[in-house]
mmCIF file of C-alpha atoms and ligand atoms in Angstrom:
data_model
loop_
_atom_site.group_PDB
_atom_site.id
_atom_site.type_symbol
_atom_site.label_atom_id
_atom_site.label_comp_id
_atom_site.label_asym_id
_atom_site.label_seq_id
_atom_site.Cartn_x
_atom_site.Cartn_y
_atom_site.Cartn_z
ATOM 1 C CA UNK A 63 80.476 99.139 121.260
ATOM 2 C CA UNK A 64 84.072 100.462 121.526
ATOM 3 C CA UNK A 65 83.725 102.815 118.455
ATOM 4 C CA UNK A 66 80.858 104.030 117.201
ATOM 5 C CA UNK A 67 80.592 106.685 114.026
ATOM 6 C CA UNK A 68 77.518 108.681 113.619
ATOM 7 C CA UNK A 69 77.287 110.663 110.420
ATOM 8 C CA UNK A 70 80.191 112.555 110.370
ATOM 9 C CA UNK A 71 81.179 115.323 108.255
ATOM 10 C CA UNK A 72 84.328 117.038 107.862
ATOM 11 C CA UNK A 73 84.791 119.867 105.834
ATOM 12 C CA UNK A 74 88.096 121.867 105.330
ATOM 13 C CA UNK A 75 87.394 124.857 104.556
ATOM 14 C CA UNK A 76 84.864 124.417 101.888
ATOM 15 C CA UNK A 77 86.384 121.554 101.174
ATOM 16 C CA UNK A 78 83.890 118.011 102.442
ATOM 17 C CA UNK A 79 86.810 115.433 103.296
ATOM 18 C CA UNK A 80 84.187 113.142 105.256
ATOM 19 C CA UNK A 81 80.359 113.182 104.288
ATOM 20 C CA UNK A 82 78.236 111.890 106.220
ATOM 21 C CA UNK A 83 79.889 108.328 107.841
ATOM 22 C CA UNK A 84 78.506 105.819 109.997
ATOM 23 C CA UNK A 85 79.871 102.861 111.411
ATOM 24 C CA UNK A 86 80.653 100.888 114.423
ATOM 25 C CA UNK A 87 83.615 98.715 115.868
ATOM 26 C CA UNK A 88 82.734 95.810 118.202
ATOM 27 C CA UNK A 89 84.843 94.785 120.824
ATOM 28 C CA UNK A 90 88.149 92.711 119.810
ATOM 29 C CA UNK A 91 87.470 93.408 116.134
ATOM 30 C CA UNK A 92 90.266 94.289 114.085
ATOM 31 C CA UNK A 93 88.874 96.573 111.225
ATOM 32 C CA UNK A 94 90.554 97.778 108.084
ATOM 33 C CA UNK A 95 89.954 100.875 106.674
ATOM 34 C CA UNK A 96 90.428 100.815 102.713
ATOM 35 C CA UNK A 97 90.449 103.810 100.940
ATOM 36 C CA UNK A 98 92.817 105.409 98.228
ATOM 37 C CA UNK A 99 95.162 108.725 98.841
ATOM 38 C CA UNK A 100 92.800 111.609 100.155
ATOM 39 C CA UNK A 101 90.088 109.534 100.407
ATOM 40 C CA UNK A 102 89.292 110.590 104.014
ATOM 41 C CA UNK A 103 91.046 107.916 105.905
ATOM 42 C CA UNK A 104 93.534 110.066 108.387
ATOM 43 C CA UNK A 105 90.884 112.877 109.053
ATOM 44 C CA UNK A 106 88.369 110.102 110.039
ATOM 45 C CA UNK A 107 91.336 108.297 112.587
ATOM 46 C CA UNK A 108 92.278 111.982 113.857
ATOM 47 C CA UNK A 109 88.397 112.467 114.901
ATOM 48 C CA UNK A 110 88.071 109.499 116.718
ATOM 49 C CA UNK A 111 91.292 110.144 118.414
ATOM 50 C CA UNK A 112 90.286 113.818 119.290
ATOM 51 C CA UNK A 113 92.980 115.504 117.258
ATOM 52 C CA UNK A 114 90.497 117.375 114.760
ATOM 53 C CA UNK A 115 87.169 118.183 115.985
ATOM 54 C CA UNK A 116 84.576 116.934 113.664
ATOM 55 C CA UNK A 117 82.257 119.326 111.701
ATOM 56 C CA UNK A 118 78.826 117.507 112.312
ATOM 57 C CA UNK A 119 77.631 114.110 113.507
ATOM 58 C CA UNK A 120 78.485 112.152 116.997
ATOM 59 C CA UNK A 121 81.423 109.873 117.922
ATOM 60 C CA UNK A 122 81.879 108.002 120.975
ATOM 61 C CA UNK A 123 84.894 105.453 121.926
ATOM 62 C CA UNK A 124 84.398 102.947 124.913
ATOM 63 C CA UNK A 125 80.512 104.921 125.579
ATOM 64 C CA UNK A 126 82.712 108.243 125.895
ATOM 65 C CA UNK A 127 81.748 111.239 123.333
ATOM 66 C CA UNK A 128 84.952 112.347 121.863
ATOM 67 C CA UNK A 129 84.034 116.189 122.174
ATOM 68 C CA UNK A 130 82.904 115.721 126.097
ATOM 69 C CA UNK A 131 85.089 113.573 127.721
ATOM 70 C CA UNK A 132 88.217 113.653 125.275
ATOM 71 C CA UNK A 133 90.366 112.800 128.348
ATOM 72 C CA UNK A 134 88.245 109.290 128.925
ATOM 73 C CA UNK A 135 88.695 108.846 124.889
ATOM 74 C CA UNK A 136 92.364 109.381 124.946
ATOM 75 C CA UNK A 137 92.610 107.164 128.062
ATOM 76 C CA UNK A 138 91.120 104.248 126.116
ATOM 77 C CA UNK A 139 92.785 105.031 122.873
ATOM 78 C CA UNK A 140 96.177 104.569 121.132
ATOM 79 C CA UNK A 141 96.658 106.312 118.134
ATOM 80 C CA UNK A 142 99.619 105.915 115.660
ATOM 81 C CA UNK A 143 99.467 109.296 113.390
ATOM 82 C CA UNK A 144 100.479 108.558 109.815
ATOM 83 C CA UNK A 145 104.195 110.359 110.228
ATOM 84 C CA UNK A 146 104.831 108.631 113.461
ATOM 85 C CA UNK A 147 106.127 112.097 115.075
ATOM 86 C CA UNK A 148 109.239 110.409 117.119
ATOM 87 C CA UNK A 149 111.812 112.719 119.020
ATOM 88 C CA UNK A 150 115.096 111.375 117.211
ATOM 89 C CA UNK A 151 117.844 112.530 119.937
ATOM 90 C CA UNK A 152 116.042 110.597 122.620
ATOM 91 C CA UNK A 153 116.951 107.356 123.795
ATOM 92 C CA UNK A 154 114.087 104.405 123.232
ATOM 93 C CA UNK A 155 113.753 103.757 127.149
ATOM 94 C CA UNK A 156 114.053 107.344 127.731
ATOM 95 C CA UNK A 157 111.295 108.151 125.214
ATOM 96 C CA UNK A 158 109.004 105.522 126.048
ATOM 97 C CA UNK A 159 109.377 106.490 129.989
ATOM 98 C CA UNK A 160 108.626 109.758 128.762
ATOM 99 C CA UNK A 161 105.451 108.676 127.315
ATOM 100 C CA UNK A 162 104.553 107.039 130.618
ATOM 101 C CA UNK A 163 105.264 110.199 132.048
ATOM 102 C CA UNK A 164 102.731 111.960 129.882
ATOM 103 C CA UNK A 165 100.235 109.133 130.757
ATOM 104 C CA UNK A 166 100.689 109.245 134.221
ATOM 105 C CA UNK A 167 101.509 105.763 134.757
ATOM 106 C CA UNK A 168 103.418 104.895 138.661
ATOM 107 C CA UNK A 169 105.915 102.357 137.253
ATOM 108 C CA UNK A 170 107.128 104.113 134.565
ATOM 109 C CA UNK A 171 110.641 101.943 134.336
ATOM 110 C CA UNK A 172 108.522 98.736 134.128
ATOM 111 C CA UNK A 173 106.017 99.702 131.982
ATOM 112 C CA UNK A 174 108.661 100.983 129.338
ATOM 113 C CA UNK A 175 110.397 97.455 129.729
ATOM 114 C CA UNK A 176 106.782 95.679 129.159
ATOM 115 C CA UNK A 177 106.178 97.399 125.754
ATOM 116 C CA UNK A 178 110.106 96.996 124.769
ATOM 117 C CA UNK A 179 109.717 93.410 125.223
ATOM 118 C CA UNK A 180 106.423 93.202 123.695
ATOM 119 C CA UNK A 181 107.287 95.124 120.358
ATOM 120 C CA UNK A 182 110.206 93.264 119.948
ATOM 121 C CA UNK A 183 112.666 96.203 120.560
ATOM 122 C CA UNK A 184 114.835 94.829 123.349
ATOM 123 C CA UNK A 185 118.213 94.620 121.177
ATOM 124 C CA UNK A 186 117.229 98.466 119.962
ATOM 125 C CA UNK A 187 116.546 99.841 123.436
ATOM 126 C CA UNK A 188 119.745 101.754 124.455
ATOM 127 C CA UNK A 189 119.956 103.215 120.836
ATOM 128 C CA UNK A 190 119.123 106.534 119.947
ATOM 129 C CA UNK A 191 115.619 107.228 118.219
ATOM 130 C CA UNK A 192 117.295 108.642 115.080
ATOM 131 C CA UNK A 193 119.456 105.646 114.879
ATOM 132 C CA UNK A 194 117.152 103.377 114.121
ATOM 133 C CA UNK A 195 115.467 101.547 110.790
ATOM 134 C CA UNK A 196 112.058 103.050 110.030
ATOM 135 C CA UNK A 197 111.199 99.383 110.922
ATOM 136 C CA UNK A 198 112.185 100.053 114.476
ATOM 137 C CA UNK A 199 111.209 103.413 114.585
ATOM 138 C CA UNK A 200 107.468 102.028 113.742
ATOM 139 C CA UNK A 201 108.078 99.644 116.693
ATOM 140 C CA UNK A 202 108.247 102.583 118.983
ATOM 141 C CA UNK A 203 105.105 104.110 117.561
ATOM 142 C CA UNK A 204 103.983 100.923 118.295
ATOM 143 C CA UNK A 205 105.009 100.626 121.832
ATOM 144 C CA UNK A 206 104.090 104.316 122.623
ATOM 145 C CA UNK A 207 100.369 103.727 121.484
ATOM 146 C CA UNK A 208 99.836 100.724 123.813
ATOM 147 C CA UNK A 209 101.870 101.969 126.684
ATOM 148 C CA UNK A 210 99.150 102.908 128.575
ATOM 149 C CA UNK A 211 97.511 99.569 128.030
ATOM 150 C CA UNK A 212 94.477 101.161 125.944
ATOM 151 C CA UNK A 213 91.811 99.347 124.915
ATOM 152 C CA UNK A 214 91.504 100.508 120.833
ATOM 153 C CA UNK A 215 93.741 101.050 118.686
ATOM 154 C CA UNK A 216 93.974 102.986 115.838
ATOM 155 C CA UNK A 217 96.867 102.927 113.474
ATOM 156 C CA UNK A 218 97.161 104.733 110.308
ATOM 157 C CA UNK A 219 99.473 103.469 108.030
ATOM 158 C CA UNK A 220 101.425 101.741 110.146
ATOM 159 C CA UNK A 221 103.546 99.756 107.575
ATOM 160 C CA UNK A 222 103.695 102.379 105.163
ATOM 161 C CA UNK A 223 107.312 103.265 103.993
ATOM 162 C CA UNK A 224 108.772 99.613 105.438
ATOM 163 C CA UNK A 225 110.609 97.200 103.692
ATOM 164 C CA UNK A 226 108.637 93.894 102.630
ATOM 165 C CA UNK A 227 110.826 91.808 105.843
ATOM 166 C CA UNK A 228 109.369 94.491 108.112
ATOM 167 C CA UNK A 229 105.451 94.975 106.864
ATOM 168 C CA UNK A 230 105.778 91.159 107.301
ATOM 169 C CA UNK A 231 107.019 91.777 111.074
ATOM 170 C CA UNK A 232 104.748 94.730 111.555
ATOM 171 C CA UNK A 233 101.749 93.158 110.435
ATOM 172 C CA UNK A 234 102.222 89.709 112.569
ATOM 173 C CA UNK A 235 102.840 92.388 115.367
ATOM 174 C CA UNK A 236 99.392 94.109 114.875
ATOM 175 C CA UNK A 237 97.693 90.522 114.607
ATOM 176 C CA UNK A 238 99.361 89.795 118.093
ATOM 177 C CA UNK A 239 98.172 92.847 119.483
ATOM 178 C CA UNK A 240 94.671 92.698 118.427
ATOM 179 C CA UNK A 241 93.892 89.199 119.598
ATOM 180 C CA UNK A 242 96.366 88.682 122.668
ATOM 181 C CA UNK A 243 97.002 91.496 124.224
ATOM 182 C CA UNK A 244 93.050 92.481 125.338
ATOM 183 C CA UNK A 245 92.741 93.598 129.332
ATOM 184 C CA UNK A 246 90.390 90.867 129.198
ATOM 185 C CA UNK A 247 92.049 87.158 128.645
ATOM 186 C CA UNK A 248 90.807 85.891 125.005
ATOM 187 C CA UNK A 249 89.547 89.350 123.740
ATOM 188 C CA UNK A 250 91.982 91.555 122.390
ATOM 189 C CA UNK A 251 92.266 94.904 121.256
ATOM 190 C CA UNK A 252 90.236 96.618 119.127
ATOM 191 C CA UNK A 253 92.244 97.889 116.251
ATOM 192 C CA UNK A 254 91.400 100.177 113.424
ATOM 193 C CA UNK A 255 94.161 100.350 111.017
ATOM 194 C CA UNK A 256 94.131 102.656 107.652
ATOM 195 C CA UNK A 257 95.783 101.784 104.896
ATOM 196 C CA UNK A 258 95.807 101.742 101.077
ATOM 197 C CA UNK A 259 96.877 98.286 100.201
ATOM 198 C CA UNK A 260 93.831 95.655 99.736
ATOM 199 C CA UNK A 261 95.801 92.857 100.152
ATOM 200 C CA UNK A 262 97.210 94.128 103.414
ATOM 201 C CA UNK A 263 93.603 95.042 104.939
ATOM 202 C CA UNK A 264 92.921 91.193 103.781
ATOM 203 C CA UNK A 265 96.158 89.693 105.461
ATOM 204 C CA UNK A 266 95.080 91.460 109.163
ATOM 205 C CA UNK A 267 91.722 92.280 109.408
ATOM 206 C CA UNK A 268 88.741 90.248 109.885
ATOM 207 C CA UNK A 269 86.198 92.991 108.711
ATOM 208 C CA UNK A 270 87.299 95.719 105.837
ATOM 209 C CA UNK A 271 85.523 99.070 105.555
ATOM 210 C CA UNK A 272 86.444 100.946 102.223
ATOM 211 C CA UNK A 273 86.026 104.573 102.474
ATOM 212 C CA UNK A 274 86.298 106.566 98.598
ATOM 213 C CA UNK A 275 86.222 110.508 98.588
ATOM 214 C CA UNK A 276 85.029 110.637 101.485
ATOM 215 C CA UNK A 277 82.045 107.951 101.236
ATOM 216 C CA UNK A 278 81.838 104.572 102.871
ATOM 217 C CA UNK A 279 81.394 102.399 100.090
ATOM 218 C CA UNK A 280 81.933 99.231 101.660
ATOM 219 C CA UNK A 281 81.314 97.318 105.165
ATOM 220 C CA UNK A 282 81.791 93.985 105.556
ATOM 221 C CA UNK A 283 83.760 90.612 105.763
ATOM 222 C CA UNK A 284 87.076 90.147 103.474
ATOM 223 C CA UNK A 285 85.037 87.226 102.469
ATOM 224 C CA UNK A 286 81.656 89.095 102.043
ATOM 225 C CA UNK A 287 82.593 91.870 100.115
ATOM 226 C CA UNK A 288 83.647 89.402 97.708
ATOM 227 C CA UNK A 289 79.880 89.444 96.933
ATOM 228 C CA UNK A 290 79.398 92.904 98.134
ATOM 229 C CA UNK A 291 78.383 93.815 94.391
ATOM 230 C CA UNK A 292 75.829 91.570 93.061
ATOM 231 C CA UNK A 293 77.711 89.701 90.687
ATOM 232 C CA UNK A 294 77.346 86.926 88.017
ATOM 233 C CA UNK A 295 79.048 84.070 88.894
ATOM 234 C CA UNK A 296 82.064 82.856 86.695
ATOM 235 C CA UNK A 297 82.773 79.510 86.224
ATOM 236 C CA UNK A 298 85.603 77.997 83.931
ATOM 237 C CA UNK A 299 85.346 74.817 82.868
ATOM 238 C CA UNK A 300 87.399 71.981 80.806
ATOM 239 C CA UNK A 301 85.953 68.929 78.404
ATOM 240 C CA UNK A 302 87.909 66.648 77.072
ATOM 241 C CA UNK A 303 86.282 67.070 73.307
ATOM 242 C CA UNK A 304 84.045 69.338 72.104
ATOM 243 C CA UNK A 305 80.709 68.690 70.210
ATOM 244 C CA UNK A 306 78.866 70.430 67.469
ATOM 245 C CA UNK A 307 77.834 74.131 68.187
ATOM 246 C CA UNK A 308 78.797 73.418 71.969
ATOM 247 C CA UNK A 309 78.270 77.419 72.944
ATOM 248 C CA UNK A 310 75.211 77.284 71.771
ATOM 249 C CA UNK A 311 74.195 74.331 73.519
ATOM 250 C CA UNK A 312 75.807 75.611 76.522
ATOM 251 C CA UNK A 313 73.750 78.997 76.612
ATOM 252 C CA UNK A 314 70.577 76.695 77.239
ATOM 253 C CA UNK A 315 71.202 75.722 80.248
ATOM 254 C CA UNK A 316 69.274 77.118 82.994
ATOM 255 C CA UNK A 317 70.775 79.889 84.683
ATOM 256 C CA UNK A 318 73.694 80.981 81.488
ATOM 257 C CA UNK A 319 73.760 83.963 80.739
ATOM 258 C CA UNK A 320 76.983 84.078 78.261
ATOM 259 C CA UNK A 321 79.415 81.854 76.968
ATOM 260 C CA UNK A 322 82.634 82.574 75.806
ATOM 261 C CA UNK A 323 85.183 80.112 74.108
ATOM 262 C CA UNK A 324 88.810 80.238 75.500
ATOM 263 C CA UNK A 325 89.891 77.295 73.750
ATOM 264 C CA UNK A 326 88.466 74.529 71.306
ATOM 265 C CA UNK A 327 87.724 72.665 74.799
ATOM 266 C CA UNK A 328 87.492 75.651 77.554
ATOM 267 C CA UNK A 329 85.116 77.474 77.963
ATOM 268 C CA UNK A 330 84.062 80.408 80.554
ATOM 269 C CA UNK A 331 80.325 80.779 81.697
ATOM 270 C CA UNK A 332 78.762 83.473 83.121
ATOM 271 C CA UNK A 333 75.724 82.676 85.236
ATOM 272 C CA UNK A 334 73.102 84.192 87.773
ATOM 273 C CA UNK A 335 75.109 84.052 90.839
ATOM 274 C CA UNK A 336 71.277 83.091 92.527
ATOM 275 C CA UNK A 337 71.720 79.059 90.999
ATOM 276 C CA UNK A 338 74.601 76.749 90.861
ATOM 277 C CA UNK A 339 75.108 75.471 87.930
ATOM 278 C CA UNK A 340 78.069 73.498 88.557
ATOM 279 C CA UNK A 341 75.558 69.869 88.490
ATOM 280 C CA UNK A 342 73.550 70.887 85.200
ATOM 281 C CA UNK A 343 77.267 71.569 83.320
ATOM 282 C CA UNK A 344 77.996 67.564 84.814
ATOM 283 C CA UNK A 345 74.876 66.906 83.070
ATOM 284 C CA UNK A 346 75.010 68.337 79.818
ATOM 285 C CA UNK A 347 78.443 66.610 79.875
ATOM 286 C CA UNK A 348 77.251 63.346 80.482
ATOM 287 C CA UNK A 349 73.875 63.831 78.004
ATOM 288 C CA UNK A 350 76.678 64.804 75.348
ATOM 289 C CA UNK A 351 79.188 62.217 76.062
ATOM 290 C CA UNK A 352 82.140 64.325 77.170
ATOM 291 C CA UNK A 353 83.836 64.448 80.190
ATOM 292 C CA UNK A 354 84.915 67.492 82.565
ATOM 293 C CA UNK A 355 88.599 67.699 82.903
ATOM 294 C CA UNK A 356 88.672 71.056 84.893
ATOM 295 C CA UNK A 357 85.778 73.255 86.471
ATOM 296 C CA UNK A 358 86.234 75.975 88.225
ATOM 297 C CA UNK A 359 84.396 79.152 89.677
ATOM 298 C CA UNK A 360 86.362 82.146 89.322
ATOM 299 C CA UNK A 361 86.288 83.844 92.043
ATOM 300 C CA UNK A 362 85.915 87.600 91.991
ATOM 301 C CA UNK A 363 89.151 89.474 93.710
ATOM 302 C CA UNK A 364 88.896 91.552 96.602
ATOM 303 C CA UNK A 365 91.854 93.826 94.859
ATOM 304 C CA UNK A 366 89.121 94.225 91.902
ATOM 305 C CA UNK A 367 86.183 94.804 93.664
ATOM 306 C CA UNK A 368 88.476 97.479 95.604
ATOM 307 C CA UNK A 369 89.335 98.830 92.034
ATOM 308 C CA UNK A 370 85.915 99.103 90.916
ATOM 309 C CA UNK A 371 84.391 100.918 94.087
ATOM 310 C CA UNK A 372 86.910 103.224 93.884
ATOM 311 C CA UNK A 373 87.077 104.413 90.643
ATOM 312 C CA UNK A 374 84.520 105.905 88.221
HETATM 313 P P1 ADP B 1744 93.682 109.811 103.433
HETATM 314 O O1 ADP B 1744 94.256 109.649 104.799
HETATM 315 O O2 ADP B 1744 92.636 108.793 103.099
HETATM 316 O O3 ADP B 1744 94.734 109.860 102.378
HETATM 317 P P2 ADP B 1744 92.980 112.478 104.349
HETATM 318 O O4 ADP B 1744 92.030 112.296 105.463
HETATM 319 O O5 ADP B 1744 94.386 112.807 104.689
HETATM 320 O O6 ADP B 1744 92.904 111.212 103.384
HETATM 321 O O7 ADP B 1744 92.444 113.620 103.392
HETATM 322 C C1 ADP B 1744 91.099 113.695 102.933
HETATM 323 C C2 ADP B 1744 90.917 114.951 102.120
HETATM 324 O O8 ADP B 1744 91.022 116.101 102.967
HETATM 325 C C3 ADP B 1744 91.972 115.152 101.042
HETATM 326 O O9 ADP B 1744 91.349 115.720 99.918
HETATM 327 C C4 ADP B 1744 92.951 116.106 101.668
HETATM 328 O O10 ADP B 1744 93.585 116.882 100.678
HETATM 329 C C5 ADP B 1744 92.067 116.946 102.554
HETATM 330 N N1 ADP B 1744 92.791 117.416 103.758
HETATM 331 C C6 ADP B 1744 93.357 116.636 104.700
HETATM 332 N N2 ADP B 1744 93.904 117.376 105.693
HETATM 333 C C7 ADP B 1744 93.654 118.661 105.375
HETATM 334 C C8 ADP B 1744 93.953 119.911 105.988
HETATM 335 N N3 ADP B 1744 94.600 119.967 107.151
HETATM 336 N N4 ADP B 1744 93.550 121.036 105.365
HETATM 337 C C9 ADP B 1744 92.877 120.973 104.195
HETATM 338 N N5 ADP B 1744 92.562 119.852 103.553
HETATM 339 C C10 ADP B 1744 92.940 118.688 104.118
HETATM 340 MG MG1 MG B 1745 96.186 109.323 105.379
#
């Protein structure tokens, strides 16, 4: 497992930001963690990166509990803090041999060069820190967090406060990350990156967790939390005429539930999402004489289902 939550709870003060969170990162997954504003996101990243020292529950990166061997955690880990603390009136090399520095890497030189080239800052690298587009500046939050060649990383926010061009770069940069640049060949990175956008978590990730007031509500598959609520199934659908009291004729098929008439000729039907009912509406067609011009299932979006589990 290279992260693993175990009922966590973080209270500030009296105030609970976390209660009570499990879950667990596999190898070479890249995870996104949904949540809106406050909803716990950064103080769940800064425990697993031994910034903030949780109030209860256990959580171990790469086998290593964060509380006992926070030097083995941070030697695994590469965090990118929401604010992206930079020092402006350094140079990028000089920074990011700095940061080697701090990691006590031998080659310092070539290991800054590596991550230049890697994050795509190689025109940018003899500018000044506080010169540079946020877009670049992210790139060297970037290139500090995997200097040390760590094996997760966890990113909050990372595109957060970039143009559209550079979440577009950013993003294809944190896809690269996680699945090419693993110590082992073929199994990236592990990366858990925070952020608030669905359709973001959706564009990266291959698993989303969404995280509301402090609650995991969701764990799963872009794809499976599609289902994640138990819903009916809607299915639009087209004839090319329309028969006597067609709704009504329409509710008895096995499975409807509701019926509800768009058009003269369109109609949408709700159904158990257990059955599909797709080959029955072919039949009542056929039985009736009409043809299907259009059928479709509508299919529930992630953006809503991220709208609905986070808000009463
Ligand atoms: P997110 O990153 O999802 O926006 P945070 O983890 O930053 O959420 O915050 C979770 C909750 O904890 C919020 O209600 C926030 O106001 C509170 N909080 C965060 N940091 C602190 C702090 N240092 N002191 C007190 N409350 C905090
Ligand atoms: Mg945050």
């Amino acid at each position: 497992m290279s992260v693993s939550v175990k009922n966590i709870t973080k209270f500030y003060g009296s105030q609970k930001a976390l209660d009570n969170v499990s879950f667990e990162i596999n190898p070479g997954e890249i995870v996104g963690f949904l949540g809106p504003n406050g909803a716990g996101k950064s103080t769940m990243m800064k425990i697993i990166s031994c910034y903030l020292p949780q109030s209860s529950g256990k959580v171990s990166v790469c086998g290593f509990d964060v509380e006992e061997e926070s030097l083995e955690v941070r030697r695994n880990i590469g965090y990118l803090p929401e604010n992206n603390p930079l020092y402006a009136d350094m140079y990028v090399k000089e920074y990011l041999e700095f940061i080697a520095g701090i990691h006590k890497l031998n080659n310092k030189k070539e290991k800054a060069n590596e991550v230049i080239e890697m994050v795509g800052l190689t025109p940018e690298r003899n500018k000044k820190i506080g010169a540079l587009s946020k877009g670049y500046r992210q790139r060297v939050g970037l290139a500090h967090s995997i200097i040390h060649n760590p094996r997760v990383l966890i990113l909050d926010e990372p595109t957060s406060g970039l143009d559209p061009n550079q979440i577009i770069e950013i993003r294809q940069l944190i896809k690269t990350l996680g699945r090419e640049r693993g110590e082992i060949a073929g199994e990236g990175k592990t990366v858990l990156m925070s952020t608030h956008i669905m359709q973001e978590a959706e564009a990266i990730c291959d698993r989303i967790i969404i995280i509301n007031k402090g609650k995991i509500v969701a764990d799963g598959k872009a794809s499976e939390i599609g289902n994640f609520k138990e819903k009916n199934q809607k299915i639009i659908v087209e004839f090319n005429d329309s028969i006597p009291l067609i709704s009504e004729a329409l509710l008895k098929i096995n499975g409807v539930l509701f019926v509800s008439k768009q058009k003269e000729t369109l109609f949408k039907i709700e159904a158990d999402s257990l059955k599909d009912i797709r080959p029955e509406i072919f039949r009542f067609a056929v039985e009736n004489k009409l043809s299907v011009l259009t059928m479709q299932k509508e299919e529930q979006r992630l953006e809503d289902i991220f709208k609905e589990l986070t808000t009463e």
